Coordinates of C-alpha atoms in Angstrom, one line a residue:
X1 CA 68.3 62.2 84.1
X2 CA 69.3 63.7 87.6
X3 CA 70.1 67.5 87.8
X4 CA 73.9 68.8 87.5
X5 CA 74.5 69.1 91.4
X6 CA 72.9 65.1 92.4
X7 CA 75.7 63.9 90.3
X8 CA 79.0 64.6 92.6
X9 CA 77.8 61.3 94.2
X10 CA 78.3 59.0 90.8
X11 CA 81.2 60.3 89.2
X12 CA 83.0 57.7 87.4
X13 CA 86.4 57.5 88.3
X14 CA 87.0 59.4 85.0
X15 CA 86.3 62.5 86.6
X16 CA 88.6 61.3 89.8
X17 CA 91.5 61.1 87.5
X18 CA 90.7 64.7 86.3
X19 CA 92.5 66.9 88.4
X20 CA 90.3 70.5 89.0
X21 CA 93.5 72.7 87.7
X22 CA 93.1 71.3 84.4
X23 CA 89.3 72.6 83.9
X24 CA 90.6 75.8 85.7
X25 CA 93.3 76.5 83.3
X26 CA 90.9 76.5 80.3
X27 CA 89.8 79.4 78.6
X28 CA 85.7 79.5 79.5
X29 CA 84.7 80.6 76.1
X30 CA 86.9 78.3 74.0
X31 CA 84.7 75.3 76.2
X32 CA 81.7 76.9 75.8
X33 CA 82.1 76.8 72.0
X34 CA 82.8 73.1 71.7
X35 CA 80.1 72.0 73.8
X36 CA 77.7 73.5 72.0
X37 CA 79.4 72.3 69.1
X38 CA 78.4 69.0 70.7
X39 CA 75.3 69.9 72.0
X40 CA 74.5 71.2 68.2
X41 CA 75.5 67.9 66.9
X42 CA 73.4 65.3 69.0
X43 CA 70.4 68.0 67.7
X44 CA 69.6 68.9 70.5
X45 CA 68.4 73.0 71.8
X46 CA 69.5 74.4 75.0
X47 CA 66.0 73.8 76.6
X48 CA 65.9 69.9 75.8
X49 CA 69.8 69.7 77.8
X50 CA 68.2 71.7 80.6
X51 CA 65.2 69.3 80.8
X52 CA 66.9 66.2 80.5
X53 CA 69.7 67.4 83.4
X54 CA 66.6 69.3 85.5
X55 CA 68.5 73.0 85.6
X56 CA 67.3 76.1 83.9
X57 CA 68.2 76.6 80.3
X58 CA 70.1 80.1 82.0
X59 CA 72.6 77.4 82.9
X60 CA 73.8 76.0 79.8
X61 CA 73.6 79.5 78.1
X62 CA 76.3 80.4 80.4
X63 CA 78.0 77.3 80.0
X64 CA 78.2 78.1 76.4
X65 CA 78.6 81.3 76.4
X66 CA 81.6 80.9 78.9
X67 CA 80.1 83.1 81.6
X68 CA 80.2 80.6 83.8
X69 CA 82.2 78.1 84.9
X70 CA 82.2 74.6 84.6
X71 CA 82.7 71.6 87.1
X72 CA 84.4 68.3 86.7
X73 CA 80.5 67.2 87.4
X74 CA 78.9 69.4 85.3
X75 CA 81.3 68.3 82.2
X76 CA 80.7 64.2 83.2
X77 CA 77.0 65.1 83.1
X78 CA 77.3 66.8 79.6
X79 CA 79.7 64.7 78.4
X80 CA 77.2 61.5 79.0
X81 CA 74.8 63.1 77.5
X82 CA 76.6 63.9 74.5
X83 CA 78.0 60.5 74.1
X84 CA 81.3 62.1 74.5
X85 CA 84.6 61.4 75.9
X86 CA 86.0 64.2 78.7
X87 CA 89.2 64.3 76.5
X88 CA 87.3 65.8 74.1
X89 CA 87.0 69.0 75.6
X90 CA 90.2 68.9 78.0
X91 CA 92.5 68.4 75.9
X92 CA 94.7 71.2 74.8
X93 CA 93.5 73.6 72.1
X94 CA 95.6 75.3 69.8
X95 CA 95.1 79.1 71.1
X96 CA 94.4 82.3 68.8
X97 CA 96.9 85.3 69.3
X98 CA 94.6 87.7 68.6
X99 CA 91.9 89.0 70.8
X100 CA 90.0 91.5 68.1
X101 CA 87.5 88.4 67.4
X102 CA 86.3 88.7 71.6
X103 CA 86.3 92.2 70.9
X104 CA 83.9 91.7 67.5
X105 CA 81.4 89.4 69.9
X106 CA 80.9 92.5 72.4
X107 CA 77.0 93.3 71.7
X108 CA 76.3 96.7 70.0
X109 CA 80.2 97.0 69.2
X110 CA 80.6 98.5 65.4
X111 CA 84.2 97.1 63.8
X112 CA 83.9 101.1 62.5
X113 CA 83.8 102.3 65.8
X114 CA 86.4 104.3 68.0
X115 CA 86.5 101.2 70.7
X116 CA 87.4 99.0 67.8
X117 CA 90.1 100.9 66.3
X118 CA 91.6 101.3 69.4
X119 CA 91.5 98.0 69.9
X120 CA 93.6 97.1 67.1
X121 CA 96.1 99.7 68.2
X122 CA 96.1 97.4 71.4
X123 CA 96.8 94.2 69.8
X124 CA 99.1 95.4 67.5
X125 CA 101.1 97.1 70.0
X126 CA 101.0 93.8 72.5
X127 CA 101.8 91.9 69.2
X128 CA 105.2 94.0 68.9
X129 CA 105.9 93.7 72.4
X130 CA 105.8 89.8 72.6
X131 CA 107.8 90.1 68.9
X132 CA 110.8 92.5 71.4
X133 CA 110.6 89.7 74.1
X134 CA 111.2 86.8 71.3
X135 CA 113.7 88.7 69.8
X136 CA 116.4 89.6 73.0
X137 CA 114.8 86.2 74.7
X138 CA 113.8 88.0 77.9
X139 CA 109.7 86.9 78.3
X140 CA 107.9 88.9 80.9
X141 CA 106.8 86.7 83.6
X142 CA 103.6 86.2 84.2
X143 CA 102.4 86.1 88.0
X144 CA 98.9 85.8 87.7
X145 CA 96.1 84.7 90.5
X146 CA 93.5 82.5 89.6
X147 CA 90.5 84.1 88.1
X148 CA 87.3 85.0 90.5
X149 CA 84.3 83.5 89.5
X150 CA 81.4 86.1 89.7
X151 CA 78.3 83.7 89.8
X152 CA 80.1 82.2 92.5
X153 CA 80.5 85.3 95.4
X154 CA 78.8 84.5 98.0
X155 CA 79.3 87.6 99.7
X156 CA 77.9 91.1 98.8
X157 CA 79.6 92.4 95.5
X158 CA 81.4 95.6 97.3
X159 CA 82.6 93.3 100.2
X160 CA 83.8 90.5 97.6
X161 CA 85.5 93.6 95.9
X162 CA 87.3 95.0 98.6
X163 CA 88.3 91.3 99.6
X164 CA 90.1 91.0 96.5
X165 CA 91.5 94.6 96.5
X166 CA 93.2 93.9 99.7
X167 CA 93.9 90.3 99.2
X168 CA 96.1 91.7 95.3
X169 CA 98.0 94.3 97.8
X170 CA 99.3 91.5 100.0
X171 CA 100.2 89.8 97.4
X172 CA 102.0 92.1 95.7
X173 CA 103.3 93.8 99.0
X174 CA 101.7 97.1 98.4
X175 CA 100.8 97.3 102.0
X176 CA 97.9 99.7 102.5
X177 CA 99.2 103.0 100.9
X178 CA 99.8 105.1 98.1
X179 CA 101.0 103.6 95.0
X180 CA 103.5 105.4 93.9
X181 CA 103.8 103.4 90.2
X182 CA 101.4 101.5 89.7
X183 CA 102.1 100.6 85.9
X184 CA 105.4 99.3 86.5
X185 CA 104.0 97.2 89.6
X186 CA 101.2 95.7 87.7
X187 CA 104.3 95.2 85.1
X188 CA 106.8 93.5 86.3
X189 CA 105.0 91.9 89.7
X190 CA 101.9 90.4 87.7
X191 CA 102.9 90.4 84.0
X192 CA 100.3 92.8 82.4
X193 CA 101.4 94.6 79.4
X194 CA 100.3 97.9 79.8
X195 CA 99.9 100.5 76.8
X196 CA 99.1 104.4 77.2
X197 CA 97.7 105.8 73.8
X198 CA 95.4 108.7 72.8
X199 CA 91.8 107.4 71.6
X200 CA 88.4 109.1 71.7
X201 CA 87.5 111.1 74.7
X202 CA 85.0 109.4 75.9
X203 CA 86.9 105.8 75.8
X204 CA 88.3 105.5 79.6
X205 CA 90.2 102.3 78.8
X206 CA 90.0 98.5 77.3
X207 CA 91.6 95.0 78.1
X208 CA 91.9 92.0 76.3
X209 CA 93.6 88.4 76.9
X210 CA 94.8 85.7 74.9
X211 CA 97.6 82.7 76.3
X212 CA 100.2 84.3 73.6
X213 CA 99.4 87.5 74.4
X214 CA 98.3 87.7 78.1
X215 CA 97.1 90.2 79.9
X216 CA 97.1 93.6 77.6
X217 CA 95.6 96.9 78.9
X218 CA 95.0 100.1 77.4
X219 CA 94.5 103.6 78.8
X220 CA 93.7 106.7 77.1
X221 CA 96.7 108.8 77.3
X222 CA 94.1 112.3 76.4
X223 CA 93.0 111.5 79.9
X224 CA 94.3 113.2 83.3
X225 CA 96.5 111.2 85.0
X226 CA 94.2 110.1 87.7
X227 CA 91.6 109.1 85.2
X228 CA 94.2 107.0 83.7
X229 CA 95.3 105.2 86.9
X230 CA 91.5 105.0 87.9
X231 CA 91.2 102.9 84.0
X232 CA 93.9 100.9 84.9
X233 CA 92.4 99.6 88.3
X234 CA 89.5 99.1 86.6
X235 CA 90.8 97.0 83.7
X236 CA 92.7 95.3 86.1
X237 CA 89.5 94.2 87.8
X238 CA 88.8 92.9 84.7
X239 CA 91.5 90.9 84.3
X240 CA 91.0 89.4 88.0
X241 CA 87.5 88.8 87.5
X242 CA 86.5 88.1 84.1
X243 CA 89.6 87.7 82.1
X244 CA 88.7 85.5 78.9
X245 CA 85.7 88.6 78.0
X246 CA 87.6 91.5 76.3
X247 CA 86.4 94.5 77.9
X248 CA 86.5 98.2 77.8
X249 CA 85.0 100.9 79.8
X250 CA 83.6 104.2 78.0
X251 CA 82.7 106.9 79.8
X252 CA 79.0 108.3 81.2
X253 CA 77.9 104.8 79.6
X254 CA 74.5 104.9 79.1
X255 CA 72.2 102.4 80.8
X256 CA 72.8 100.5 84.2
X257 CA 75.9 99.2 84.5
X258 CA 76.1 95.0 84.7
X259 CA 77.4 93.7 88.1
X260 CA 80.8 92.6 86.1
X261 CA 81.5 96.6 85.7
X262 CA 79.8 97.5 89.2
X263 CA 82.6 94.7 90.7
X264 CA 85.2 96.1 89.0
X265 CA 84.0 99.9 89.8
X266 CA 84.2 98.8 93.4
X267 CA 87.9 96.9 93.4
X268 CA 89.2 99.9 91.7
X269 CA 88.2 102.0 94.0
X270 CA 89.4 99.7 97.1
X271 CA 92.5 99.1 95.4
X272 CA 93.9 102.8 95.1
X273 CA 92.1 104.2 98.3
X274 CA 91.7 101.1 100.4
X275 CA 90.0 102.2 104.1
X276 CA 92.7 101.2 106.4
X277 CA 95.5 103.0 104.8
X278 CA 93.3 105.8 104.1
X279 CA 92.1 106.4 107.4
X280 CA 95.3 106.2 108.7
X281 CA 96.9 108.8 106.6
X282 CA 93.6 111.1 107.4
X283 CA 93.9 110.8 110.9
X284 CA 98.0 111.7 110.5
X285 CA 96.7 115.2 108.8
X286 CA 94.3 115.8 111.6
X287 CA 96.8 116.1 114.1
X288 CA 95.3 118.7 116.8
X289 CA 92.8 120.2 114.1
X290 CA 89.3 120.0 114.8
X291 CA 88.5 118.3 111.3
X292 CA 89.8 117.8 107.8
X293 CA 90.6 121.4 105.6
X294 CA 89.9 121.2 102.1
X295 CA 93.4 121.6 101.7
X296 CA 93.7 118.5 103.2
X297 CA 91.7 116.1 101.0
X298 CA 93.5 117.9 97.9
X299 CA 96.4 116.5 99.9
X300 CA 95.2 113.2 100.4
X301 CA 94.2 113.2 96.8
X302 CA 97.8 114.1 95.5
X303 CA 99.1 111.2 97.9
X304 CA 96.9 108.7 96.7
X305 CA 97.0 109.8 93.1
X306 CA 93.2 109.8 92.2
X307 CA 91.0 112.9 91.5
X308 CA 89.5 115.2 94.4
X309 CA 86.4 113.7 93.5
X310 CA 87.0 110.7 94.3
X311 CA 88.8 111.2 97.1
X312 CA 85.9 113.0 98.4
X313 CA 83.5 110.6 97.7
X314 CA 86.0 107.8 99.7
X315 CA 86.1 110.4 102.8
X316 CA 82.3 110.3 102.8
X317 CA 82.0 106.8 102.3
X318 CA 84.1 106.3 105.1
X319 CA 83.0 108.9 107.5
X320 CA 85.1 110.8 107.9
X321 CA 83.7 114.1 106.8
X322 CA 79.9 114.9 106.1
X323 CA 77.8 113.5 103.3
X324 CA 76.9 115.6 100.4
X325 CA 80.2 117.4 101.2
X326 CA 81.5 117.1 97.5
X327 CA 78.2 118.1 95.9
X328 CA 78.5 121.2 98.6
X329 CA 82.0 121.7 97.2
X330 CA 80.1 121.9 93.5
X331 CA 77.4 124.0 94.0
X332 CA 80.0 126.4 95.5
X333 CA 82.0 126.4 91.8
X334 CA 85.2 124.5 93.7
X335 CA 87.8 123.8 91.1
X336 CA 90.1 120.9 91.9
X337 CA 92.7 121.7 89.2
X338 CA 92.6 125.4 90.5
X339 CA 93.0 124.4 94.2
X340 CA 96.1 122.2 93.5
X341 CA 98.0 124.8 91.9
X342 CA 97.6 127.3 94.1
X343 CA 98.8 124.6 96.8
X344 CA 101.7 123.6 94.7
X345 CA 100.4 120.3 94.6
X346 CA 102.0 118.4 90.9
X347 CA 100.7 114.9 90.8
X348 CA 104.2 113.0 89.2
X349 CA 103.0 110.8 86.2
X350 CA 103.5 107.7 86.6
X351 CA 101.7 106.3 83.4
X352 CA 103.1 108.5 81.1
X353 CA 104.4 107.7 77.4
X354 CA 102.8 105.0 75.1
X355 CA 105.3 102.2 76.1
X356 CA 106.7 100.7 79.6
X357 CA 110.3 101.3 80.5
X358 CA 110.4 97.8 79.6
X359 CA 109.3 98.0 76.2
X360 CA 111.4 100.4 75.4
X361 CA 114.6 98.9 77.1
X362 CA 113.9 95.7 75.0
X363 CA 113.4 97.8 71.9
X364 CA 116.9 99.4 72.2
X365 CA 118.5 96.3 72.9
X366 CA 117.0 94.3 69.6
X367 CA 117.9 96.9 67.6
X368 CA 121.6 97.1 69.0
X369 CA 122.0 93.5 68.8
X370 CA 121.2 93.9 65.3
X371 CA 117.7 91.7 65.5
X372 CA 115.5 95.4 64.5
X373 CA 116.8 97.8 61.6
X374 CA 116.3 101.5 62.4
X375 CA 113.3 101.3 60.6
X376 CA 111.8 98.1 62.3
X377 CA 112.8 100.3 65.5
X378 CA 110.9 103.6 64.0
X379 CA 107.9 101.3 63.7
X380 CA 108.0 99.5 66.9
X381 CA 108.3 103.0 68.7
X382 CA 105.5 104.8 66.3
X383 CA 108.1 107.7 65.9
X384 CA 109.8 109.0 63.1
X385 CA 114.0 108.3 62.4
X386 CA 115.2 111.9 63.8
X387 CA 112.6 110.8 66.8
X388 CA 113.9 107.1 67.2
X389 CA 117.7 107.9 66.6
X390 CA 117.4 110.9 69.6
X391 CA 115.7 108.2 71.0
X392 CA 118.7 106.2 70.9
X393 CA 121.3 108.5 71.7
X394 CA 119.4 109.6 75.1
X395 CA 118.8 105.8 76.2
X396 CA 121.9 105.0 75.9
X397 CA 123.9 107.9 77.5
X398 CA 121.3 108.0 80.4
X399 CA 122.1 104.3 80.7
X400 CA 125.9 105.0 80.9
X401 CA 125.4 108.4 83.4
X402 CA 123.4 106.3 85.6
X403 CA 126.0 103.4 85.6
X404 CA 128.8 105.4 86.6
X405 CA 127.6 107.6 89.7
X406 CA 125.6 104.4 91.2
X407 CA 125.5 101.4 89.8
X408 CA 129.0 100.3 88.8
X409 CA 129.9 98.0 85.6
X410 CA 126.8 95.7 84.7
X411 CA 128.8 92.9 84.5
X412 CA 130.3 93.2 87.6
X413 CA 130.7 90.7 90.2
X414 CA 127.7 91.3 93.2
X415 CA 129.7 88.7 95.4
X416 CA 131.0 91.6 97.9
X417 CA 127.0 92.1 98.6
X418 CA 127.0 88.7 100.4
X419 CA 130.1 88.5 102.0

């Protein structure tokens, strides 16, 4: 039997008819089950398929376990083996809404533990948001790139990071600076629904992904805000990289870190500091000064909304102060909270509150259009009714102030913009 890769040259025209998107739009670990369903049911074990194809058996555990993906010519190889047809396992599969079962698969992962508790807090909350969308008909639209394929980088894992880092920006038109609100922008420009919630201290953040769902990420709220943006980049990377694996990130984790979470360590960092924005912004403060103050990295810091740490860290990385500078800064008892009040520097939250903007508009509106009792609203916000009805009251009469000094009646005609 010839090996996986001498194949491309005999492909039936089967596989010539099967078009690359539709393997690309399947969920990797959904495949992986059925073909060792089929694998399972010719009684065959991983090592006899890896002999009789001539590849390691590492290959068709990943196949399986949806690690990696698959080709039109891998699948026409399996599939001949497997006396099976390529419909079978292209055709479209009814898809689960929940994503707790990924989350039960994660090795070492008790359903008693903090991680998993807070992942049903996740699901249930994305649950109610998809419930808001059906409800007032307004689904969030989902702008999402194709999925990078890890075992596939040819490129050193940093540079394949930072390549994606910038390539996201550009295609978001985030340019090369700050982000100012980075939830909303991850929101409404790729789709994500984004949930800030108190869980365990040392849980950083968690994602998940289902086609009914999407994209759902949680951050722990307990957290300082540029902890919480630095969770959110790294979920994010998550969702870029290996998007059909629920994930979450705890802190201090124990161990070496796989190269999934060392990819996603480095695109988060890229993403909210990346190097040519950064430098440019340093080399703004320097001005006539001989070099960089402290003052000015807790500056750059407040700009870029990350910690001093990290900041630090990029400004060595980069070169542009010395190495060792913010294990100096340590050794000397620096305090970055300290330092930025007495500057008067007040990083403006912009991943505040449990629910988006959005979530919150939508939940107003069902309940005014009579599709949520005050109740079904009290639930849906996780307040009580004094809570939810000031809830109410404010939403609506900020909605009204802001419609009379700038926006006019909604329903207004917006032809004088064009004429």
């Amino acid at each position: 039997m010839p090996s996986l890769s001498s194949m491309s040259s005999e492909l039936s025209c089967e596989q010539h008819r099967m078009e690359a998107p539709t393997l690309h739009g399947l969920d990797p670990k959904a495949l992986g089950a059925q073909l060792q369903d089929a694998r399972r049911a010719c009684d065959l074990t991983q090592q006899q398929v890896a002999n009789k194809l001539g590849i390691a058996r590492t290959t068709i555990v990943a196949l399986e376990k949806g690690e990696r993906r698959l080709s039109p010519a891998d699948l026409v190889a399996l599939c001949r083996l497997y006396g099976r047809s390529i419909s079978d396992f292209v055709r479209p599969q009814k898809t689960s809404e929940d994503f707790l079962p990924q989350f039960r698969t994660v090795r070492g992962l008790q359903q008693s533990s903090a991680v998993y508790q807070a992942a049903i807090d996740l699901e249930r909350m994305a649950k109610n948001y998809v419930d808001l969308e059906r409800a007032t008909g307004q689904s969030l639209i989902q702008r999402y790139p194709a999925v990078v394929a890890l075992d596939q980088i040819s490129v050193p894992l940093e540079q394949a990071a930072e390549d994606l880092a910038i390539q996201e920006r550009n295609r978001l038109g985030m340019g090369d600076g700050p982000i100012p609100d980075l939830r909303t922008r991850l929101e409404s420009d790729v789709g994500l629904r984004i949930f800030c919630f108190p869980m365990e201290s040392k849980i950083a953040g968690l994602f998940g992904y289902t086609e009914p769902l999407g994209g759902c990420i949680g951050v722990n709220s307990r957290h300082p805000l540029e902890r919480r943006r630095w969770s959110l980049a790294h979920e994010y990377g998550h969702f870029l990289s290996t998007r059909f694996r629920a994930d979450y990130d705890i802190l201090s984790r124990s161990g070496g870190r796989s190269a999934a979470e060392k990819f996603v360590d480095h695109f988060a960092r890229h993403f909210l500091m990346p190097s040519s924005g950064l430098n440019r912004h340093t080399s703004q403060l320097h001005g006539t000064k001989s070099g960089l103050t402290l003052a000015d990295v807790c500056t750059l810091a407040d700009l870029f909304k990350v910690s001093v740490q990290a900041l630090t860290l990029r400004l060595e990385e980069l070169g542009r102060i010395k190495a060792g500078t913010w294990e100096h800064l340590c050794e000397r008892g620096f305090k970055a909270r300290a330092a930025k009040e007495y500057l008067g520097l007040n990083v403006q939250d912009d991943i505040e509150g449990r629910y988006s903007a959005r979530y919150l508009g939508l939940a107003a509106l069902a309940h005014q259009k009579g599709f949520l009792t005050e109740g079904e609203l009290t639930e849906r916000l996780g307040k009580d009714r004094v809570s939810t009805r000031k809830f109410l009251q404010d939403y609506w009469q900020r909605l009204v102030t802001e419609t009379e000094q700038g926006f006019g009646r909604f329903d207004a005609s917006l032809d004088y913009v064009v004429s």
